[in-house]
Short mmCIF file of C-alpha atoms and ligand atoms in Angstrom, two decimals:
data_model
loop_
_atom_site.label_atom_id
_atom_site.label_comp_id
_atom_site.label_asym_id
_atom_site.label_seq_id
_atom_site.Cartn_x
_atom_site.Cartn_y
_atom_site.Cartn_z
CA MET B 1 79.12 -42.83 57.12
CA SER B 2 82.41 -42.88 55.15
CA PHE B 3 81.91 -43.74 51.48
CA LYS B 4 81.59 -47.08 49.95
CA ILE B 5 80.86 -47.88 46.39
CA LYS B 6 78.42 -50.19 47.05
CA ASN B 7 76.45 -47.69 48.81
CA ALA B 8 76.75 -45.04 45.96
CA ARG B 9 73.21 -44.30 45.41
CA ASP B 10 73.18 -42.63 48.90
CA PHE B 11 75.93 -40.00 47.86
CA VAL B 12 74.50 -38.77 44.64
CA ASP B 13 75.37 -35.23 44.16
CA GLN B 14 77.77 -35.51 47.46
CA GLU B 15 81.42 -34.97 47.14
CA VAL B 16 83.04 -38.26 48.40
CA ILE B 17 86.71 -39.91 48.75
CA MET B 18 87.16 -43.29 47.50
CA GLU B 19 89.70 -45.18 48.98
CA GLY B 20 90.69 -47.86 46.77
CA TRP B 21 92.50 -49.17 43.56
CA MET B 22 92.43 -48.38 39.97
CA TYR B 23 91.33 -51.35 38.22
CA ASN B 24 91.84 -49.86 34.72
CA ARG B 25 91.80 -46.89 32.69
CA ARG B 26 90.72 -46.08 29.36
CA GLY B 27 90.59 -42.76 27.04
CA SER B 28 93.20 -40.18 26.24
CA GLY B 29 94.17 -36.48 25.97
CA LYS B 30 90.71 -35.19 26.65
CA ILE B 31 88.84 -37.53 28.87
CA TYR B 32 89.81 -40.62 30.84
CA PHE B 33 87.69 -43.39 32.49
CA MET B 34 88.92 -44.88 35.53
CA GLN B 35 87.66 -48.11 36.59
CA LEU B 36 87.72 -47.89 40.49
CA ARG B 37 87.32 -50.58 43.04
CA ASP B 38 87.45 -50.24 46.74
CA GLY B 39 86.29 -53.84 47.84
CA THR B 40 82.83 -53.25 47.99
CA GLY B 41 82.61 -52.82 44.03
CA PHE B 42 83.34 -51.01 40.60
CA MET B 43 82.57 -47.49 39.62
CA GLN B 44 83.80 -45.40 37.14
CA GLY B 45 85.50 -42.23 37.75
CA ILE B 46 85.64 -39.53 34.68
CA VAL B 47 88.69 -37.19 34.49
CA THR B 48 88.24 -33.88 32.46
CA GLU B 49 90.18 -30.77 32.54
CA ASP B 50 87.05 -28.88 32.81
CA GLU B 51 85.70 -30.75 35.96
CA SER B 52 89.08 -32.24 37.43
CA GLY B 53 91.75 -29.90 36.71
CA LYS B 54 95.06 -29.83 34.88
CA GLU B 55 96.73 -32.13 37.71
CA SER B 56 94.40 -34.42 37.71
CA MET B 57 95.02 -35.39 34.02
CA GLU B 58 98.37 -35.64 34.22
CA GLN B 59 97.69 -38.15 37.21
CA ALA B 60 95.14 -40.07 35.09
CA GLU B 61 97.23 -40.03 31.76
CA LYS B 62 100.42 -41.58 33.92
CA LEU B 63 98.55 -44.04 36.65
CA THR B 64 98.99 -47.71 35.64
CA ALA B 65 96.69 -50.42 36.58
CA GLU B 66 96.25 -51.84 40.16
CA THR B 67 97.61 -48.20 41.37
CA SER B 68 96.40 -47.72 45.25
CA LEU B 69 94.64 -44.41 45.54
CA ARG B 70 92.09 -41.74 46.95
CA VAL B 71 90.10 -40.54 44.62
CA THR B 72 87.81 -37.32 45.48
CA GLY B 73 85.05 -36.44 43.56
CA LYS B 74 81.04 -36.23 43.29
CA ILE B 75 78.67 -39.13 42.51
CA SER B 76 76.14 -39.09 39.74
CA GLN B 77 73.58 -41.44 38.31
CA HIS B 78 75.14 -42.85 35.05
CA PRO B 79 73.16 -41.21 32.10
CA LYS B 80 71.96 -44.35 30.64
CA LYS B 81 72.66 -47.46 33.32
CA GLU B 82 70.13 -47.98 35.75
CA ASP B 83 71.32 -48.61 39.42
CA THR B 84 74.68 -47.61 38.17
CA PHE B 85 76.81 -44.65 39.43
CA GLU B 86 79.95 -42.55 38.76
CA MET B 87 82.45 -40.25 39.89
CA ILE B 88 82.79 -36.84 38.43
CA VAL B 89 86.94 -36.73 39.64
CA THR B 90 88.54 -33.61 41.24
CA LYS B 91 91.35 -34.90 42.97
CA ILE B 92 93.40 -38.09 42.59
CA GLU B 93 96.08 -39.03 45.62
CA PRO B 94 98.16 -42.18 44.55
CA VAL B 95 99.18 -44.07 47.67
CA GLN B 96 101.33 -46.49 45.58
CA ILE B 97 102.23 -46.69 41.91
CA PRO B 98 103.06 -49.99 40.81
CA ALA B 99 106.93 -50.30 40.54
CA GLU B 100 106.31 -52.59 37.22
CA GLU B 101 103.52 -53.29 35.18
CA TYR B 102 100.82 -55.23 36.70
CA PRO B 103 101.09 -58.72 35.54
CA ILE B 104 97.74 -59.52 34.83
CA SER B 105 96.21 -57.21 31.84
CA LYS B 106 93.12 -57.52 29.77
CA LYS B 107 94.67 -59.78 27.49
CA GLU B 108 93.68 -63.58 27.63
CA HIS B 109 95.79 -65.51 29.81
CA GLY B 110 96.02 -69.52 30.20
CA PRO B 111 94.59 -71.13 33.25
CA ASP B 112 98.19 -71.91 34.67
CA PHE B 113 99.41 -68.25 34.46
CA LEU B 114 96.48 -66.88 36.24
CA LEU B 115 96.58 -69.81 38.85
CA ASP B 116 100.48 -69.08 39.38
CA ASN B 117 99.09 -65.50 40.16
CA ARG B 118 96.44 -66.22 42.03
CA HIS B 119 97.32 -63.95 44.96
CA LEU B 120 96.64 -61.20 42.19
CA TRP B 121 93.92 -62.65 40.17
CA LEU B 122 91.89 -62.55 43.17
CA ARG B 123 91.80 -58.83 42.65
CA SER B 124 90.02 -59.38 39.09
CA GLY B 125 86.40 -58.67 38.73
CA LYS B 126 85.06 -62.23 37.97
CA GLN B 127 87.00 -63.55 40.87
CA TRP B 128 85.86 -60.91 43.37
CA ALA B 129 82.27 -61.69 42.17
CA ILE B 130 82.81 -65.58 43.12
CA GLN B 131 84.15 -64.98 46.44
CA ARG B 132 81.19 -62.48 47.17
CA VAL B 133 78.78 -65.21 46.37
CA ARG B 134 80.46 -67.73 48.25
CA ASN B 135 80.35 -65.41 51.39
CA THR B 136 76.57 -65.33 50.87
CA ILE B 137 76.40 -69.26 50.78
CA ILE B 138 78.78 -69.43 54.26
CA ASN B 139 76.16 -66.72 55.61
CA ALA B 140 73.28 -68.36 54.61
CA THR B 141 74.16 -71.72 55.73
CA TYR B 142 75.00 -70.42 59.36
CA GLU B 143 71.79 -68.42 59.05
CA TYR B 144 69.71 -71.76 58.29
CA PHE B 145 71.09 -73.53 61.05
CA ALA B 146 70.87 -71.24 63.56
CA ASP B 147 67.14 -70.80 62.78
CA ASN B 148 66.55 -74.43 62.82
CA ASP B 149 68.33 -75.14 66.53
CA PHE B 150 71.72 -76.18 65.20
CA ILE B 151 74.36 -75.32 67.18
CA LYS B 152 78.11 -75.11 65.54
CA ILE B 153 80.55 -77.64 66.86
CA ASP B 154 84.27 -77.57 65.45
CA SER B 155 85.53 -80.96 64.72
CA PRO B 156 89.21 -81.61 64.69
CA ILE B 157 91.44 -81.65 61.62
CA LEU B 158 94.21 -83.98 62.80
CA THR B 159 92.48 -87.53 63.41
CA PRO B 160 93.69 -90.98 64.40
CA ASN B 161 91.32 -92.52 61.55
CA ALA B 162 89.53 -92.43 58.48
CA CYS B 163 86.14 -91.35 57.85
CA GLU B 164 85.73 -91.80 54.13
CA GLY B 165 87.74 -94.22 51.80
CA THR B 166 91.47 -95.14 53.30
CA THR B 167 92.72 -94.43 49.91
CA GLU B 168 92.49 -90.64 49.85
CA LEU B 169 94.01 -90.09 53.25
CA PHE B 170 96.81 -87.78 53.86
CA GLU B 171 99.11 -89.08 56.41
CA ILE B 172 101.56 -87.20 58.82
CA ASN B 173 104.01 -88.18 61.41
CA TYR B 174 102.32 -87.10 65.09
CA PHE B 175 105.25 -87.47 67.48
CA ASP B 176 106.73 -90.77 68.72
CA ASP B 177 105.99 -92.70 65.74
CA ASP B 178 102.22 -92.36 65.95
CA THR B 179 100.26 -91.57 62.49
CA ALA B 180 97.79 -88.88 62.35
CA TYR B 181 95.76 -88.31 59.33
CA LEU B 182 94.23 -85.10 58.39
CA SER B 183 90.17 -84.98 58.37
CA GLN B 184 88.27 -85.88 55.38
CA SER B 185 85.15 -85.01 57.14
CA GLY B 186 84.13 -84.31 60.48
CA GLN B 187 81.02 -86.23 60.51
CA LEU B 188 82.14 -89.00 63.38
CA TYR B 189 82.82 -86.51 65.80
CA LEU B 190 79.48 -84.94 65.06
CA GLU B 191 77.61 -88.35 65.80
CA ALA B 192 79.24 -87.78 69.56
CA ALA B 193 78.24 -84.17 69.56
CA VAL B 194 74.66 -84.83 68.26
CA MET B 195 74.45 -87.06 71.40
CA SER B 196 74.70 -84.06 73.35
CA HIS B 197 73.00 -81.33 71.39
CA GLY B 198 70.47 -83.02 69.10
CA ARG B 199 71.48 -81.00 66.14
CA VAL B 200 74.84 -79.99 65.21
CA PHE B 201 76.70 -78.58 62.05
CA ASP B 202 80.49 -78.04 61.48
CA PHE B 203 82.32 -76.14 58.80
CA GLY B 204 85.81 -76.41 57.82
CA PRO B 205 88.90 -77.37 55.44
CA VAL B 206 88.96 -80.98 54.76
CA PHE B 207 91.51 -83.33 53.01
CA ARG B 208 91.47 -85.63 50.16
CA ALA B 209 94.77 -87.21 48.38
CA GLU B 210 92.69 -87.29 45.38
CA LYS B 211 94.15 -88.83 42.33
CA SER B 212 91.57 -87.60 40.21
CA LYS B 213 92.25 -84.43 37.89
CA THR B 214 88.76 -83.25 37.24
CA ARG B 215 86.83 -80.04 37.42
CA ARG B 216 84.98 -81.06 40.44
CA HIS B 217 88.10 -82.41 42.79
CA LEU B 218 90.51 -80.34 45.07
CA THR B 219 92.77 -81.95 47.51
CA GLU B 220 91.91 -79.18 50.16
CA PHE B 221 88.11 -77.89 50.28
CA TRP B 222 85.69 -76.76 52.67
CA MET B 223 82.94 -78.82 54.11
CA MET B 224 79.87 -78.19 55.92
CA ASP B 225 78.81 -81.38 57.81
CA ALA B 226 75.15 -81.47 59.66
CA GLU B 227 74.12 -84.20 61.98
CA MET B 228 70.73 -84.94 63.53
CA ALA B 229 69.72 -87.17 66.49
CA TYR B 230 66.20 -88.54 66.15
CA CYS B 231 66.29 -88.07 62.38
CA ASP B 232 65.92 -90.74 59.71
CA HIS B 233 66.90 -90.88 55.85
CA LYS B 234 63.81 -89.06 54.99
CA MET B 235 63.67 -86.21 57.22
CA SER B 236 67.45 -85.55 56.74
CA MET B 237 66.53 -85.03 52.99
CA GLU B 238 64.07 -82.23 53.97
CA ILE B 239 66.70 -80.51 55.93
CA GLN B 240 69.03 -80.27 52.83
CA GLU B 241 66.40 -79.10 50.87
CA GLY B 242 65.65 -76.52 53.16
CA LEU B 243 69.30 -75.52 53.53
CA MET B 244 69.75 -75.49 49.95
CA MET B 245 66.55 -73.31 49.24
CA ASN B 246 67.78 -70.55 51.61
CA ILE B 247 71.16 -70.52 50.06
CA ILE B 248 69.79 -69.87 46.70
CA LYS B 249 67.23 -67.20 48.06
CA ARG B 250 69.81 -65.19 50.02
CA VAL B 251 72.47 -65.32 46.69
CA LEU B 252 69.32 -64.04 44.92
CA GLU B 253 68.61 -61.15 47.12
CA LYS B 254 72.36 -60.33 47.72
CA ASN B 255 74.27 -61.03 44.76
CA MET B 256 72.65 -60.00 41.56
CA LYS B 257 75.38 -57.45 40.50
CA GLU B 258 77.89 -60.36 41.34
CA LEU B 259 75.99 -62.95 39.11
CA ALA B 260 76.02 -60.18 36.09
CA ILE B 261 79.59 -59.81 36.34
CA LEU B 262 79.80 -63.56 35.99
CA GLU B 263 77.59 -63.62 33.28
CA ARG B 264 75.48 -66.03 35.42
CA ASP B 265 71.78 -66.72 33.84
CA VAL B 266 69.88 -66.40 36.77
CA GLU B 267 66.61 -67.87 35.31
CA PRO B 268 67.69 -71.59 36.32
CA LEU B 269 68.12 -70.44 39.69
CA LYS B 270 65.16 -68.63 40.04
CA LYS B 271 63.09 -71.91 38.86
CA ILE B 272 64.71 -74.01 41.74
CA GLN B 273 61.95 -74.91 43.95
CA GLY B 274 61.32 -77.85 46.54
CA PRO B 275 60.28 -80.45 46.56
CA PHE B 276 63.17 -81.61 44.69
CA ILE B 277 63.44 -84.74 42.42
CA ARG B 278 63.41 -87.94 43.99
CA LYS B 279 64.96 -91.04 42.35
CA THR B 280 66.62 -94.34 43.67
CA HIS B 281 70.09 -95.26 42.41
CA ALA B 282 68.31 -98.37 40.53
CA GLU B 283 66.05 -95.77 38.62
CA VAL B 284 68.88 -93.85 37.93
CA VAL B 285 70.96 -96.25 36.54
CA ALA B 286 68.27 -97.53 34.14
CA GLU B 287 67.65 -93.85 32.82
CA LEU B 288 71.11 -93.48 32.16
CA ARG B 289 71.63 -96.83 30.50
CA GLU B 290 68.83 -95.34 27.86
CA MET B 291 70.78 -92.63 27.70
CA GLY B 292 73.87 -94.31 26.25
CA SER B 293 75.62 -94.61 29.40
CA ASP B 294 77.44 -98.24 30.07
CA ILE B 295 76.96 -97.97 34.10
CA GLY B 296 76.17 -101.27 35.61
CA GLU B 297 73.73 -101.94 38.38
CA LYS B 298 76.38 -101.69 41.18
CA ASP B 299 78.10 -98.75 40.14
CA ASP B 300 78.72 -95.54 41.74
CA LEU B 301 77.59 -92.33 39.27
CA GLY B 302 80.68 -91.54 37.12
CA ALA B 303 81.39 -87.86 36.16
CA ASP B 304 79.91 -88.18 32.81
CA ASP B 305 76.95 -89.89 34.26
CA GLU B 306 76.42 -87.01 36.90
CA THR B 307 76.78 -84.61 34.11
CA MET B 308 74.45 -86.05 31.66
CA LEU B 309 71.92 -86.88 34.03
CA THR B 310 71.55 -83.16 35.97
CA LYS B 311 71.46 -81.23 32.31
CA LYS B 312 68.01 -83.23 31.69
CA TYR B 313 66.43 -81.69 34.88
CA ASP B 314 65.91 -77.96 36.17
CA LEU B 315 65.55 -79.35 39.33
CA PRO B 316 68.40 -80.67 41.71
CA ILE B 317 68.05 -84.57 42.25
CA PHE B 318 68.45 -86.65 45.17
CA VAL B 319 69.59 -90.13 44.18
CA GLU B 320 68.83 -92.41 47.16
CA LYS B 321 69.96 -96.02 48.11
CA TYR B 322 73.04 -96.79 46.15
CA PRO B 323 74.67 -100.29 46.47
CA ALA B 324 76.27 -100.62 49.99
CA GLU B 325 79.45 -101.52 48.36
CA VAL B 326 80.50 -98.36 46.76
CA LYS B 327 79.42 -96.63 50.00
CA ALA B 328 81.15 -95.76 53.26
CA PHE B 329 81.01 -98.45 56.16
CA TYR B 330 78.87 -96.19 58.53
CA MET B 331 75.68 -96.06 56.39
CA LYS B 332 72.72 -97.75 57.74
CA ARG B 333 71.25 -100.47 55.39
CA ASP B 334 67.76 -100.34 53.65
CA PRO B 335 65.25 -102.62 55.86
CA GLU B 336 63.62 -103.70 52.73
CA ASN B 337 66.45 -104.63 50.92
CA GLU B 338 70.04 -105.23 53.09
CA GLY B 339 71.91 -104.49 49.68
CA LEU B 340 71.33 -101.11 49.51
CA ALA B 341 72.40 -97.90 51.68
CA LEU B 342 69.87 -95.55 53.35
CA CYS B 343 71.91 -92.76 51.66
CA CYS B 344 71.38 -90.19 49.00
CA ASP B 345 73.46 -87.93 47.20
CA LEU B 346 72.12 -84.61 46.18
CA LEU B 347 73.23 -83.56 42.33
CA ALA B 348 72.84 -79.99 41.48
CA PRO B 349 71.15 -79.53 37.64
CA GLU B 350 72.93 -77.91 34.57
CA GLY B 351 75.50 -80.59 34.82
CA TYR B 352 77.45 -79.78 38.01
CA GLY B 353 76.71 -83.06 39.63
CA GLU B 354 77.35 -84.06 43.36
CA ILE B 355 77.11 -81.15 45.75
CA ILE B 356 75.94 -82.97 48.98
CA GLY B 357 76.35 -86.79 50.32
CA GLY B 358 74.67 -88.12 53.25
CA SER B 359 72.98 -91.12 55.12
CA GLU B 360 71.25 -92.19 57.92
CA ARG B 361 74.10 -93.90 60.61
CA GLU B 362 73.99 -97.64 61.77
CA ASP B 363 73.28 -97.17 65.17
CA ASN B 364 73.43 -100.77 66.23
CA LEU B 365 76.77 -101.82 67.93
CA ASP B 366 77.25 -105.27 66.54
CA ILE B 367 76.05 -104.17 63.06
CA ILE B 368 78.46 -101.33 62.94
CA LEU B 369 81.48 -103.71 64.30
CA LYS B 370 80.72 -105.88 61.27
CA ARG B 371 80.62 -103.11 58.95
CA ILE B 372 84.43 -101.89 60.39
CA GLU B 373 85.62 -105.13 59.78
CA GLU B 374 84.22 -105.76 56.30
CA HIS B 375 85.55 -102.57 55.30
CA LYS B 376 88.81 -103.74 56.73
CA LEU B 377 89.33 -100.88 59.17
CA ASP B 378 90.69 -101.28 62.50
CA PRO B 379 88.27 -101.42 65.34
CA LYS B 380 90.63 -100.19 67.94
CA VAL B 381 91.08 -96.88 66.56
CA PHE B 382 87.34 -96.70 66.55
CA ASP B 383 86.84 -97.51 69.94
CA TRP B 384 85.28 -94.36 70.96
CA TYR B 385 82.92 -94.11 68.07
CA LEU B 386 81.97 -97.72 69.21
CA ASP B 387 80.77 -95.99 72.62
CA LEU B 388 78.24 -93.81 70.92
CA ARG B 389 76.86 -97.21 70.15
CA LYS B 390 76.82 -98.57 73.59
CA TYR B 391 75.46 -95.93 75.45
CA GLY B 392 72.07 -94.51 74.25
CA SER B 393 72.38 -94.70 70.65
CA VAL B 394 69.70 -93.37 68.62
CA PRO B 395 68.86 -93.35 65.10
CA HIS B 396 70.49 -90.63 63.40
CA SER B 397 71.42 -89.12 60.00
CA GLY B 398 73.44 -86.28 58.23
CA PHE B 399 74.93 -85.08 55.30
CA GLY B 400 78.01 -82.91 54.23
CA TYR B 401 77.97 -80.27 51.36
CA GLY B 402 81.49 -79.23 49.42
CA LEU B 403 81.09 -75.47 49.67
CA GLU B 404 83.32 -75.16 46.26
CA ARG B 405 80.95 -77.49 44.45
CA ILE B 406 77.83 -75.34 45.58
CA THR B 407 79.80 -72.47 44.53
CA GLY B 408 80.64 -73.67 41.24
CA TRP B 409 76.95 -74.32 40.38
CA ILE B 410 75.51 -71.01 41.64
CA THR B 411 78.07 -68.91 40.06
CA GLY B 412 77.98 -70.75 37.08
CA THR B 413 81.69 -71.65 36.92
CA HIS B 414 83.08 -74.36 35.21
CA HIS B 415 86.29 -75.69 37.31
CA ILE B 416 85.77 -75.42 41.27
CA ARG B 417 89.40 -74.22 41.58
CA GLU B 418 88.15 -70.64 40.79
CA THR B 419 85.74 -71.09 43.71
CA ILE B 420 88.34 -71.26 46.32
CA PRO B 421 90.59 -68.39 47.24
CA PHE B 422 94.04 -70.61 46.97
CA PRO B 423 93.14 -73.93 45.29
CA ARG B 424 95.11 -76.96 46.28
CA LEU B 425 95.34 -79.64 43.35
CA ILE B 426 97.44 -82.62 42.87
CA ASN B 427 100.06 -80.47 40.91
CA ARG B 428 99.51 -77.24 42.80
CA LEU B 429 100.28 -76.05 46.24
CA ARG B 430 101.13 -72.49 45.53
CA PRO B 431 100.63 -69.29 45.98
O1 4AD F 1 80.48 -87.27 49.83
P1 4AD F 1 81.47 -87.02 50.81
O2 4AD F 1 82.74 -87.82 50.35
O3 4AD F 1 80.74 -87.05 52.35
C1 4AD F 1 81.23 -87.19 53.22
O4 4AD F 1 82.42 -86.86 53.61
C2 4AD F 1 80.44 -87.35 54.61
N1 4AD F 1 81.06 -88.17 55.75
C3 4AD F 1 79.65 -86.28 54.74
C4 4AD F 1 78.26 -86.34 55.98
O5 4AD F 1 77.88 -86.86 55.86
N2 4AD F 1 78.75 -85.81 56.90
O6 4AD F 1 81.77 -85.61 50.69
C5 4AD F 1 80.71 -84.63 50.77
C6 4AD F 1 80.74 -83.58 49.82
C7 4AD F 1 80.40 -84.12 48.40
O7 4AD F 1 79.10 -84.46 48.09
C8 4AD F 1 80.82 -83.02 47.69
O8 4AD F 1 80.12 -81.98 47.24
C9 4AD F 1 82.18 -82.48 48.43
O9 4AD F 1 81.85 -82.91 49.92
N3 4AD F 1 83.59 -82.96 47.94
C10 4AD F 1 84.66 -82.51 47.41
N4 4AD F 1 84.60 -81.23 46.99
C11 4AD F 1 85.87 -80.87 46.40
N5 4AD F 1 86.76 -81.64 45.98
C12 4AD F 1 86.60 -83.00 46.62
N6 4AD F 1 87.81 -83.93 46.30
C13 4AD F 1 85.69 -83.18 46.88
N7 4AD F 1 85.17 -84.43 47.47
C14 4AD F 1 84.09 -84.65 48.00
MG1 MG F 2 80.07 -88.31 47.95
#
């Protein structure tokens, strides 16, 4: 087995070769501390003339940040820090010494500079840690669905119709004067697939021409949509809860080092357990007004409302039954109150707000046609979707999560632009 920093404990007292980069270096003259990284983690390499020799000392002195290198040395347990290992360096072989000084240093850089240099910023400790956690969330999602009889169905990115609001559509020319839109969510396609497989999910990039410049909005982000046949609104919430619990469990098992690098207080995450809080939109509006919000009975929750509400509770909150006017055309109405949608948003605690949106779907042909007309959508482009209500329609529900929103909450990252490798925002398309 070749050496990797994450497995350093298995190599104590052994001589190993680390293939990676020098993240940074401290010290001078008598002793150098090289911060080494190899993709799997970070480790300190100690260089002294006695242990490492004259040649290594000369190398250590002249190397600059982000030199790629192979370092040979012996692994030892850190004298003071538990579960931390270091390397007593015996040989340094640079692979490439940077031609110029590395642009990102330890000093404070503004967010614009860092985002302009995102291709390099990804190497920094915190950015590395965020992507590791994001990866665990992805794997925990696949795992939960595989264990619960879902199969993955890949929905298309180029679509002829809108799924969510038409004001946030990216439009492109599609040969012979046809118009295509970049998908806002794979949901409608999963509604077709669910009639074949019962339980399905997709996971891919979606696009919103969002004009909102908030810490919660990207124009391209990764969504996971899940859809279940013979499933009502309540059962769907239980699935969402099970999925979120599996994600938190796996992150706490696998990413304690990353969360420490991020200085994320893990106590709030450890406290998360089911059942999550369930409140209706009407209850939440009353509560928010008492807290000083000017939200109206028929209003969607604003960003500030979500922040205020979710700071108040330790658990995620399902907000159920929004006024139908503020929600999408496909949502089934509450049989007890036709003005409400049989839907829920899941809001993450600690001020993070909406991470999941979902609902039971309208499964009756005449009613869904009426909704399409009410929303001023063109029924012609939905002909295939209407077929699903013609041939063996069943009660079904589903939901979609925003991967960056979940990663933002779990890693304690303020703005979700840091949770996606290459963020796309209104004013940012590069690198
Ligand atoms: O609430 P949304 O718009 O729901 C849907 O698109 C449904 N079709 C999903 C479904 O039922 N299958 O989006 C789902 C989630 C939100 O809860 C949020 O986490 C995230 O996607 N999201 C965004 N994330 C980043 N930037 C944006 N502009 C986002 N818009 C939504
Ligand atoms: Mg939503």
